PDB file of C-alpha atoms in Angstrom:
ATOM      1  CA  MET A   1      12.625  18.083 -37.473  1.00 46.00           C
ATOM      2  CA  LYS A   2       9.992  19.198 -39.716  1.00 45.00           C
ATOM      3  CA  LEU A   3       7.227  21.071 -37.969  1.00 43.00           C
ATOM      4  CA  PRO A   4       4.353  18.353 -38.863  1.00 44.00           C
ATOM      5  CA  VAL A   5       6.134  15.572 -37.992  1.00 42.00           C
ATOM      6  CA  PHE A   6       6.849  17.353 -34.359  1.00 43.00           C
ATOM      7  CA  ILE A   7       2.476  18.353 -33.852  1.00 41.00           C
ATOM      8  CA  ASN A   8       2.123  14.348 -34.397  1.00 45.00           C
ATOM      9  CA  LEU A   9       4.498  13.405 -32.048  1.00 45.00           C
ATOM     10  CA  LEU A  10       3.096  15.758 -29.562  1.00 43.00           C
ATOM     11  CA  PHE A  11      -0.278  14.849 -30.173  1.00 42.00           C
ATOM     12  CA  VAL A  12       0.289  10.860 -29.514  1.00 41.00           C
ATOM     13  CA  ALA A  13       2.248  12.278 -26.776  1.00 47.00           C
ATOM     14  CA  LEU A  14      -0.561  14.386 -24.894  1.00 43.00           C
ATOM     15  CA  CYS A  15      -2.924  11.001 -25.854  1.00 44.00           C
ATOM     16  CA  PHE A  16      -0.543   8.679 -23.937  1.00 42.00           C
ATOM     17  CA  GLU A  17      -0.862  10.816 -20.996  1.00 47.00           C
ATOM     18  CA  GLY A  18      -4.698  11.174 -21.085  1.00 47.00           C
ATOM     19  CA  THR A  19      -4.658   7.617 -20.702  1.00 53.00           C
ATOM     20  CA  ALA A  20      -3.327   7.071 -17.124  1.00 60.00           C
ATOM     21  CA  VAL A  21      -6.719   6.768 -15.025  1.00 79.00           C
ATOM     22  CA  ALA A  22      -7.765   9.277 -11.992  1.00 83.00           C
ATOM     23  CA  ARG A  23      -8.072   8.470  -8.069  1.00 82.00           C
ATOM     24  CA  GLU A  24      -9.444  10.240  -6.382  1.00 87.00           C
ATOM     25  CA  LEU A  25      -9.448   9.388  -2.285  1.00 87.00           C
ATOM     26  CA  ASP A  26     -10.206  10.297   1.076  1.00 88.00           C
ATOM     27  CA  PHE A  27      -8.916   8.865   4.033  1.00 89.00           C
ATOM     28  CA  ARG A  28     -11.197   6.443   4.795  1.00 90.00           C
ATOM     29  CA  ALA A  29     -11.301   5.349   1.114  1.00 90.00           C
ATOM     30  CA  ALA A  30      -7.435   5.531   1.121  1.00 90.00           C
ATOM     31  CA  SER A  31      -7.578   3.032   4.390  1.00 89.00           C
ATOM     32  CA  GLU A  32     -10.595   0.617   2.722  1.00 90.00           C
ATOM     33  CA  LEU A  33      -8.558   0.121  -0.360  1.00 90.00           C
ATOM     34  CA  PHE A  34      -5.249  -0.698   1.543  1.00 90.00           C
ATOM     35  CA  ALA A  35      -7.038  -3.453   3.440  1.00 87.00           C
ATOM     36  CA  LYS A  36      -8.413  -4.786   0.408  1.00 88.00           C
ATOM     37  CA  ASN A  37      -5.328  -5.071  -1.861  1.00 87.00           C
ATOM     38  CA  ASN A  38      -2.353  -4.651   0.906  1.00 84.00           C
ATOM     39  CA  ALA A  39      -0.123  -7.894   0.444  1.00 85.00           C
ATOM     40  CA  ASP A  40       0.792  -7.931   4.261  1.00 85.00           C
ATOM     41  CA  ALA A  41      -3.097  -7.395   5.570  1.00 85.00           C
ATOM     42  CA  ILE A  42      -4.546 -10.176   3.194  1.00 87.00           C
ATOM     43  CA  ASN A  43      -1.402 -12.078   4.711  1.00 87.00           C
ATOM     44  CA  ALA A  44      -2.449 -11.763   8.369  1.00 85.00           C
ATOM     45  CA  TYR A  45      -6.090 -11.888   8.485  1.00 88.00           C
ATOM     46  CA  LEU A  46      -5.540 -14.881   6.287  1.00 88.00           C
ATOM     47  CA  GLU A  47      -3.571 -16.352   9.328  1.00 86.00           C
ATOM     48  CA  LYS A  48      -6.247 -15.001  11.843  1.00 88.00           C
ATOM     49  CA  GLU A  49      -9.079 -16.620   9.505  1.00 89.00           C
ATOM     50  CA  LYS A  50      -6.958 -19.948   9.695  1.00 87.00           C
ATOM     51  CA  ALA A  51      -7.135 -20.260  13.546  1.00 86.00           C
ATOM     52  CA  PRO A  52     -10.006 -21.544  14.079  1.00 87.00           C
ATOM     53  CA  PHE A  53      -9.700 -24.442  11.827  1.00 87.00           C
ATOM     54  CA  ASP A  54      -6.522 -25.104  13.783  1.00 85.00           C
ATOM     55  CA  VAL A  55      -9.059 -25.709  16.951  1.00 86.00           C
ATOM     56  CA  ASP A  56     -11.828 -27.633  14.854  1.00 85.00           C
ATOM     57  CA  ALA A  57      -8.770 -29.751  14.338  1.00 85.00           C
ATOM     58  CA  ALA A  58      -7.481 -30.014  17.643  1.00 83.00           C
ATOM     59  CA  LYS A  59     -11.093 -31.048  18.452  1.00 84.00           C
ATOM     60  CA  THR A  60     -10.950 -34.139  16.133  1.00 82.00           C
ATOM     61  CA  LEU A  61     -10.679 -38.109  17.679  1.00 80.00           C
ATOM     62  CA  PRO A  62      -7.820 -40.163  16.235  1.00 79.00           C
ATOM     63  CA  ASN A  63      -9.193 -41.751  13.181  1.00 80.00           C
ATOM     64  CA  PRO A  64      -9.215 -46.078  13.655  1.00 82.00           C
ATOM     65  CA  GLN A  65      -7.476 -47.828  11.414  1.00 83.00           C
ATOM     66  CA  LEU A  66      -8.679 -51.501   9.744  1.00 83.00           C
ATOM     67  CA  SER A  67      -6.419 -53.955   8.179  1.00 83.00           C
ATOM     68  CA  TYR A  68      -7.589 -57.409   6.420  1.00 78.00           C
ATOM     69  CA  ASN A  69      -4.562 -59.750   5.827  1.00 76.00           C
ATOM     70  CA  ASN A  70      -5.524 -62.962   3.377  1.00 71.00           C
ATOM     71  CA  THR A  71      -2.602 -66.075   3.253  1.00 70.00           C
ATOM     72  CA  PHE A  72      -3.224 -68.697   0.920  1.00 63.00           C
ATOM     73  CA  LEU A  73      -1.191 -71.784   1.299  1.00 57.00           C
ATOM     74  CA  ASP A  74      -0.294 -74.898  -0.963  1.00 56.00           C
ATOM     75  CA  VAL A  75      -3.309 -77.218  -1.045  1.00 53.00           C
ATOM     76  CA  ALA A  76      -0.801 -80.437  -2.162  1.00 58.00           C
ATOM     77  CA  HIS A  77       1.362 -79.410   1.135  1.00 56.00           C
ATOM     78  CA  THR A  78      -1.458 -78.727   3.723  1.00 53.00           C
ATOM     79  CA  SER A  79      -2.345 -81.855   6.263  1.00 53.00           C
ATOM     80  CA  HIS A  80      -5.786 -80.197   7.086  1.00 53.00           C
ATOM     81  CA  LEU A  81      -8.454 -77.949   4.739  1.00 49.00           C
ATOM     82  CA  ASN A  82      -8.799 -75.572   7.335  1.00 53.00           C
ATOM     83  CA  ASP A  83      -5.299 -74.346   6.941  1.00 52.00           C
ATOM     84  CA  ILE A  84      -5.815 -73.367   3.288  1.00 55.00           C
ATOM     85  CA  ALA A  85      -6.301 -69.479   3.757  1.00 61.00           C
ATOM     86  CA  GLN A  86      -5.694 -67.692   6.909  1.00 68.00           C
ATOM     87  CA  GLN A  87      -7.176 -64.160   7.301  1.00 72.00           C
ATOM     88  CA  ASN A  88      -6.631 -61.772  10.074  1.00 77.00           C
ATOM     89  CA  TYR A  89      -8.482 -58.629  10.899  1.00 78.00           C
ATOM     90  CA  ARG A  90      -7.315 -55.800  12.812  1.00 81.00           C
ATOM     91  CA  LEU A  91      -8.607 -52.586  14.381  1.00 79.00           C
ATOM     92  CA  ASP A  92      -6.612 -50.267  15.717  1.00 79.00           C
ATOM     93  CA  TRP A  93      -7.382 -47.219  17.528  1.00 78.00           C
ATOM     94  CA  LEU A  94      -5.184 -45.076  19.057  1.00 79.00           C
ATOM     95  CA  ILE A  95      -6.691 -43.962  22.644  1.00 78.00           C
ATOM     96  CA  GLU A  96      -5.103 -40.786  24.381  1.00 75.00           C
ATOM     97  CA  LEU A  97      -3.814 -40.607  27.402  1.00 76.00           C
ATOM     98  CA  GLY A  98      -2.406 -37.962  30.226  1.00 74.00           C
ATOM     99  CA  ALA A  99      -5.436 -35.138  28.745  1.00 80.00           C
ATOM    100  CA  LYS A 100      -3.255 -34.813  25.877  1.00 82.00           C
ATOM    101  CA  ARG A 101      -6.709 -34.296  23.886  1.00 82.00           C
ATOM    102  CA  SER A 102      -7.503 -31.259  26.473  1.00 85.00           C
ATOM    103  CA  ASN A 103      -4.883 -29.942  26.010  1.00 87.00           C
ATOM    104  CA  ARG A 104      -4.629 -29.784  22.695  1.00 85.00           C
ATOM    105  CA  ILE A 105      -7.789 -28.184  22.356  1.00 86.00           C
ATOM    106  CA  ALA A 106      -6.448 -25.665  24.952  1.00 89.00           C
ATOM    107  CA  SER A 107      -3.490 -25.231  22.780  1.00 88.00           C
ATOM    108  CA  ALA A 108      -5.329 -24.405  20.094  1.00 87.00           C
ATOM    109  CA  ALA A 109      -6.977 -21.861  21.788  1.00 88.00           C
ATOM    110  CA  SER A 110      -4.852 -19.967  23.005  1.00 89.00           C
ATOM    111  CA  GLY A 111      -3.353 -19.978  19.553  1.00 87.00           C
ATOM    112  CA  LEU A 112      -6.741 -18.853  18.623  1.00 88.00           C
ATOM    113  CA  LYS A 113      -6.645 -15.544  20.830  1.00 89.00           C
ATOM    114  CA  ILE A 114      -2.656 -15.306  19.826  1.00 89.00           C
ATOM    115  CA  ALA A 115      -3.811 -15.039  15.687  1.00 87.00           C
ATOM    116  CA  GLN A 116      -5.920 -12.761  16.604  1.00 89.00           C
ATOM    117  CA  HIS A 117      -3.854 -10.290  18.720  1.00 89.00           C
ATOM    118  CA  THR A 118      -1.077 -10.402  15.791  1.00 88.00           C
ATOM    119  CA  TYR A 119      -3.934  -9.419  13.624  1.00 88.00           C
ATOM    120  CA  GLU A 120      -5.018  -6.571  15.466  1.00 90.00           C
ATOM    121  CA  ASP A 121      -0.868  -5.428  16.173  1.00 91.00           C
ATOM    122  CA  THR A 122      -0.820  -6.055  12.539  1.00 88.00           C
ATOM    123  CA  MET A 123      -3.061  -4.374  11.343  1.00 89.00           C
ATOM    124  CA  ARG A 124      -2.256  -1.370  13.574  1.00 91.00           C
ATOM    125  CA  THR A 125       0.961  -1.031  12.924  1.00 91.00           C
ATOM    126  CA  LEU A 126       0.273  -0.954   8.642  1.00 90.00           C
ATOM    127  CA  PHE A 127      -2.145   1.791   8.949  1.00 91.00           C
ATOM    128  CA  LEU A 128       0.303   4.382  11.455  1.00 92.00           C
ATOM    129  CA  SER A 129       2.503   3.969   8.369  1.00 91.00           C
ATOM    130  CA  PHE A 130      -0.098   4.002   5.888  1.00 92.00           C
ATOM    131  CA  ALA A 131      -1.573   6.769   7.775  1.00 91.00           C
ATOM    132  CA  ALA A 132       2.155   8.244   7.918  1.00 92.00           C
ATOM    133  CA  GLN A 133       3.019   7.754   4.386  1.00 92.00           C
ATOM    134  CA  TYR A 134      -0.713   9.824   3.536  1.00 92.00           C
ATOM    135  CA  TYR A 135      -0.346  12.746   5.637  1.00 92.00           C
ATOM    136  CA  GLN A 136       3.090  12.621   4.265  1.00 92.00           C
ATOM    137  CA  THR A 137       2.232  12.732   1.085  1.00 92.00           C
ATOM    138  CA  ILE A 138      -0.242  15.571   1.152  1.00 92.00           C
ATOM    139  CA  LYS A 139       2.721  17.728   3.123  1.00 91.00           C
ATOM    140  CA  ASP A 140       4.741  16.922   0.022  1.00 91.00           C
ATOM    141  CA  GLU A 141       2.018  18.402  -2.573  1.00 91.00           C
ATOM    142  CA  GLU A 142       1.992  21.094  -0.424  1.00 91.00           C
ATOM    143  CA  SER A 143       5.310  22.185  -0.106  1.00 91.00           C
ATOM    144  CA  LEU A 144       5.454  21.319  -3.950  1.00 91.00           C
ATOM    145  CA  ARG A 145       2.102  23.385  -4.684  1.00 91.00           C
ATOM    146  CA  ALA A 146       4.489  26.449  -2.361  1.00 90.00           C
ATOM    147  CA  ALA A 147       7.673  26.640  -4.517  1.00 89.00           C
ATOM    148  CA  GLN A 148       5.779  26.974  -7.638  1.00 90.00           C
ATOM    149  CA  GLU A 149       3.290  29.776  -5.448  1.00 89.00           C
ATOM    150  CA  ASN A 150       6.856  30.766  -5.081  1.00 87.00           C
ATOM    151  CA  LYS A 151       8.686  31.230  -8.146  1.00 87.00           C
ATOM    152  CA  THR A 152       5.551  32.888  -9.183  1.00 87.00           C
ATOM    153  CA  ARG A 153       5.457  35.625  -6.877  1.00 86.00           C
ATOM    154  CA  PHE A 154       9.188  35.927  -7.412  1.00 83.00           C
ATOM    155  CA  ALA A 155       8.365  36.610 -11.453  1.00 85.00           C
ATOM    156  CA  LYS A 156       6.205  39.575 -10.088  1.00 83.00           C
ATOM    157  CA  ILE A 157       8.452  40.981  -7.699  1.00 82.00           C
ATOM    158  CA  LEU A 158      11.201  40.962 -10.672  1.00 81.00           C
ATOM    159  CA  GLN A 159       8.697  42.296 -12.719  1.00 82.00           C
ATOM    160  CA  ILE A 160       8.248  45.304  -9.901  1.00 81.00           C
ATOM    161  CA  ALA A 161      12.658  45.168 -10.195  1.00 80.00           C
ATOM    162  CA  VAL A 162      12.209  45.719 -13.388  1.00 81.00           C
ATOM    163  CA  ILE A 163      10.009  48.902 -13.396  1.00 82.00           C
ATOM    164  CA  LYS A 164      11.442  50.805 -10.847  1.00 81.00           C
ATOM    165  CA  VAL A 165      14.642  50.474 -12.402  1.00 78.00           C
ATOM    166  CA  LYS A 166      12.907  51.878 -15.307  1.00 81.00           C
ATOM    167  CA  LEU A 167      12.353  54.992 -12.791  1.00 80.00           C
ATOM    168  CA  GLY A 168      15.299  55.407 -11.270  1.00 79.00           C
ATOM    169  CA  PHE A 169      14.774  53.762  -8.150  1.00 79.00           C
ATOM    170  CA  MET A 170      16.395  50.670  -7.983  1.00 76.00           C
ATOM    171  CA  SER A 171      20.165  50.035  -9.630  1.00 80.00           C
ATOM    172  CA  LYS A 172      20.334  47.065 -12.143  1.00 78.00           C
ATOM    173  CA  ASN A 173      22.925  45.738 -10.644  1.00 79.00           C
ATOM    174  CA  ASP A 174      20.533  44.885  -7.347  1.00 77.00           C
ATOM    175  CA  ARG A 175      17.815  43.867 -10.002  1.00 74.00           C
ATOM    176  CA  ASP A 176      20.492  41.126 -11.765  1.00 77.00           C
ATOM    177  CA  LYS A 177      21.497  39.938  -7.878  1.00 78.00           C
ATOM    178  CA  LEU A 178      17.651  39.185  -7.580  1.00 78.00           C
ATOM    179  CA  GLU A 179      17.590  37.937 -11.180  1.00 77.00           C
ATOM    180  CA  LEU A 180      20.406  35.113  -9.484  1.00 78.00           C
ATOM    181  CA  LEU A 181      18.300  34.198  -6.536  1.00 79.00           C
ATOM    182  CA  ASP A 182      15.340  32.945  -8.795  1.00 78.00           C
ATOM    183  CA  ILE A 183      17.831  30.074  -9.863  1.00 79.00           C
ATOM    184  CA  GLY A 184      17.081  28.936  -5.658  1.00 83.00           C
ATOM    185  CA  PHE A 185      13.078  28.832  -5.960  1.00 84.00           C
ATOM    186  CA  ASP A 186      13.714  26.616  -9.077  1.00 85.00           C
ATOM    187  CA  GLY A 187      16.088  24.341  -6.889  1.00 86.00           C
ATOM    188  CA  ASP A 188      12.932  24.057  -4.645  1.00 88.00           C
ATOM    189  CA  ILE A 189      10.625  23.077  -6.438  1.00 90.00           C
ATOM    190  CA  LEU A 190      12.807  20.497  -8.411  1.00 91.00           C
ATOM    191  CA  LYS A 191      13.463  18.839  -4.781  1.00 92.00           C
ATOM    192  CA  ASN A 192       9.515  18.977  -3.403  1.00 91.00           C
ATOM    193  CA  ALA A 193       9.071  18.030  -7.134  1.00 92.00           C
ATOM    194  CA  SER A 194      10.915  14.537  -7.275  1.00 92.00           C
ATOM    195  CA  ALA A 195       9.999  14.019  -2.903  1.00 93.00           C
ATOM    196  CA  TYR A 196       6.122  14.363  -4.457  1.00 92.00           C
ATOM    197  CA  LYS A 197       6.409  11.406  -6.751  1.00 92.00           C
ATOM    198  CA  SER A 198       8.593   9.575  -4.801  1.00 93.00           C
ATOM    199  CA  ASP A 199       5.785   9.965  -2.319  1.00 92.00           C
ATOM    200  CA  VAL A 200       2.938   9.053  -4.923  1.00 92.00           C
ATOM    201  CA  GLN A 201       4.778   5.769  -6.295  1.00 92.00           C
ATOM    202  CA  SER A 202       4.682   4.227  -2.378  1.00 91.00           C
ATOM    203  CA  MET A 203       1.211   5.392  -1.948  1.00 91.00           C
ATOM    204  CA  LEU A 204       0.529   4.118  -5.374  1.00 91.00           C
ATOM    205  CA  PHE A 205       2.129   0.811  -3.834  1.00 89.00           C
ATOM    206  CA  LEU A 206       0.346   0.406  -0.963  1.00 89.00           C
ATOM    207  CA  LEU A 207      -3.166   0.808  -2.258  1.00 89.00           C
ATOM    208  CA  GLY A 208      -2.116  -1.879  -4.682  1.00 86.00           C
ATOM    209  CA  LEU A 209      -2.863   0.634  -7.781  1.00 87.00           C
ATOM    210  CA  SER A 210      -1.215   0.448 -11.238  1.00 87.00           C
ATOM    211  CA  PRO A 211       2.084   3.251 -10.858  1.00 86.00           C
ATOM    212  CA  ASP A 212       0.327   4.785 -13.746  1.00 87.00           C
ATOM    213  CA  THR A 213      -2.911   5.950 -11.666  1.00 87.00           C
ATOM    214  CA  GLN A 214      -3.145   9.231 -11.052  1.00 89.00           C
ATOM    215  CA  LEU A 215      -3.409   9.634  -7.482  1.00 88.00           C
ATOM    216  CA  ILE A 216      -4.917  12.639  -5.871  1.00 87.00           C
ATOM    217  CA  LEU A 217      -5.037  12.592  -2.213  1.00 89.00           C
ATOM    218  CA  ALA A 218      -7.598  15.010  -0.267  1.00 85.00           C
ATOM    219  CA  ASP A 219      -6.619  16.421   3.033  1.00 76.00           C
ATOM    220  CA  GLU A 220      -9.869  17.208   5.280  1.00 67.00           C
ATOM    221  CA  HIS A 221      -7.769  19.486   8.041  1.00 60.00           C
ATOM    222  CA  THR A 222      -7.270  21.994   4.762  1.00 53.00           C
ATOM    223  CA  GLN A 223      -7.549  25.884   5.619  1.00 52.00           C
ATOM    224  CA  THR A 224      -7.212  28.366   2.694  1.00 51.00           C
ATOM    225  CA  PRO A 225      -4.654  30.546   2.708  1.00 51.00           C
ATOM    226  CA  GLN A 226      -4.631  34.431   2.893  1.00 53.00           C
ATOM    227  CA  PRO A 227      -5.161  35.672  -0.534  1.00 52.00           C
ATOM    228  CA  LEU A 228      -1.568  37.348  -1.937  1.00 51.00           C
ATOM    229  CA  HIS A 229      -2.384  40.625  -3.992  1.00 55.00           C
ATOM    230  CA  GLU A 230       1.191  41.115  -5.761  1.00 52.00           C
ATOM    231  CA  ASN A 231      -0.917  42.509  -8.863  1.00 57.00           C
ATOM    232  CA  GLU A 232      -1.953  45.513  -6.770  1.00 55.00           C
ATOM    233  CA  LEU A 233       2.135  45.615  -5.830  1.00 48.00           C
ATOM    234  CA  ILE A 234       2.914  46.278  -9.822  1.00 51.00           C
ATOM    235  CA  SER A 235       0.319  48.822 -10.666  1.00 58.00           C
ATOM    236  CA  GLU A 236       1.245  50.799  -7.800  1.00 53.00           C
ATOM    237  CA  ALA A 237       4.846  50.511  -8.704  1.00 48.00           C
TER     238      ALA A 237
END
């Protein structure tokens, strides 16, 4: 591939990567966004809001029904003028007996309480799952960062090993064994990167965000680790 073509492709790739929208959220902001956009949470809320209308419907009385019938007769074959037309009016109104209406109202009121408790239980279950996924994502991100740091630290150890070989404090065979161990660190990075990517996609789905969103989750309980001084070891070697 020619160099100008490669540079153009690299520029397009960088531009495309920069179009991803970054969202930095703490637990409170993420919880509010979850309650607003999650389909299960919205459905539970709508079911709760629908229950009071069922109570109002239960309180209504049956509507009366008014019917009218007009029958015309053949005048030539009628002996009385009053029989030319017959008009009938009828009013039907259902009367509920046996405390049906009061029982219906009580049943709807109980349904309202059940809907409210069901909503609270559903939201509690959803938020427990959401919180577990939130902190699992942070944990896997920390695991990925730790794997990358271990890789970096081991690279410095290999640098120390090279110096020791030159000075005669370590055999070349032992240094080669250390280089073989470096493969394991690459495997840890790939494993943790895959787990973290899967967690991020799950979080984006729960939050109702685009899969291309660059999600940054804040951990309020993060402790600053003690600094490491491998560079001092290299200078001493």
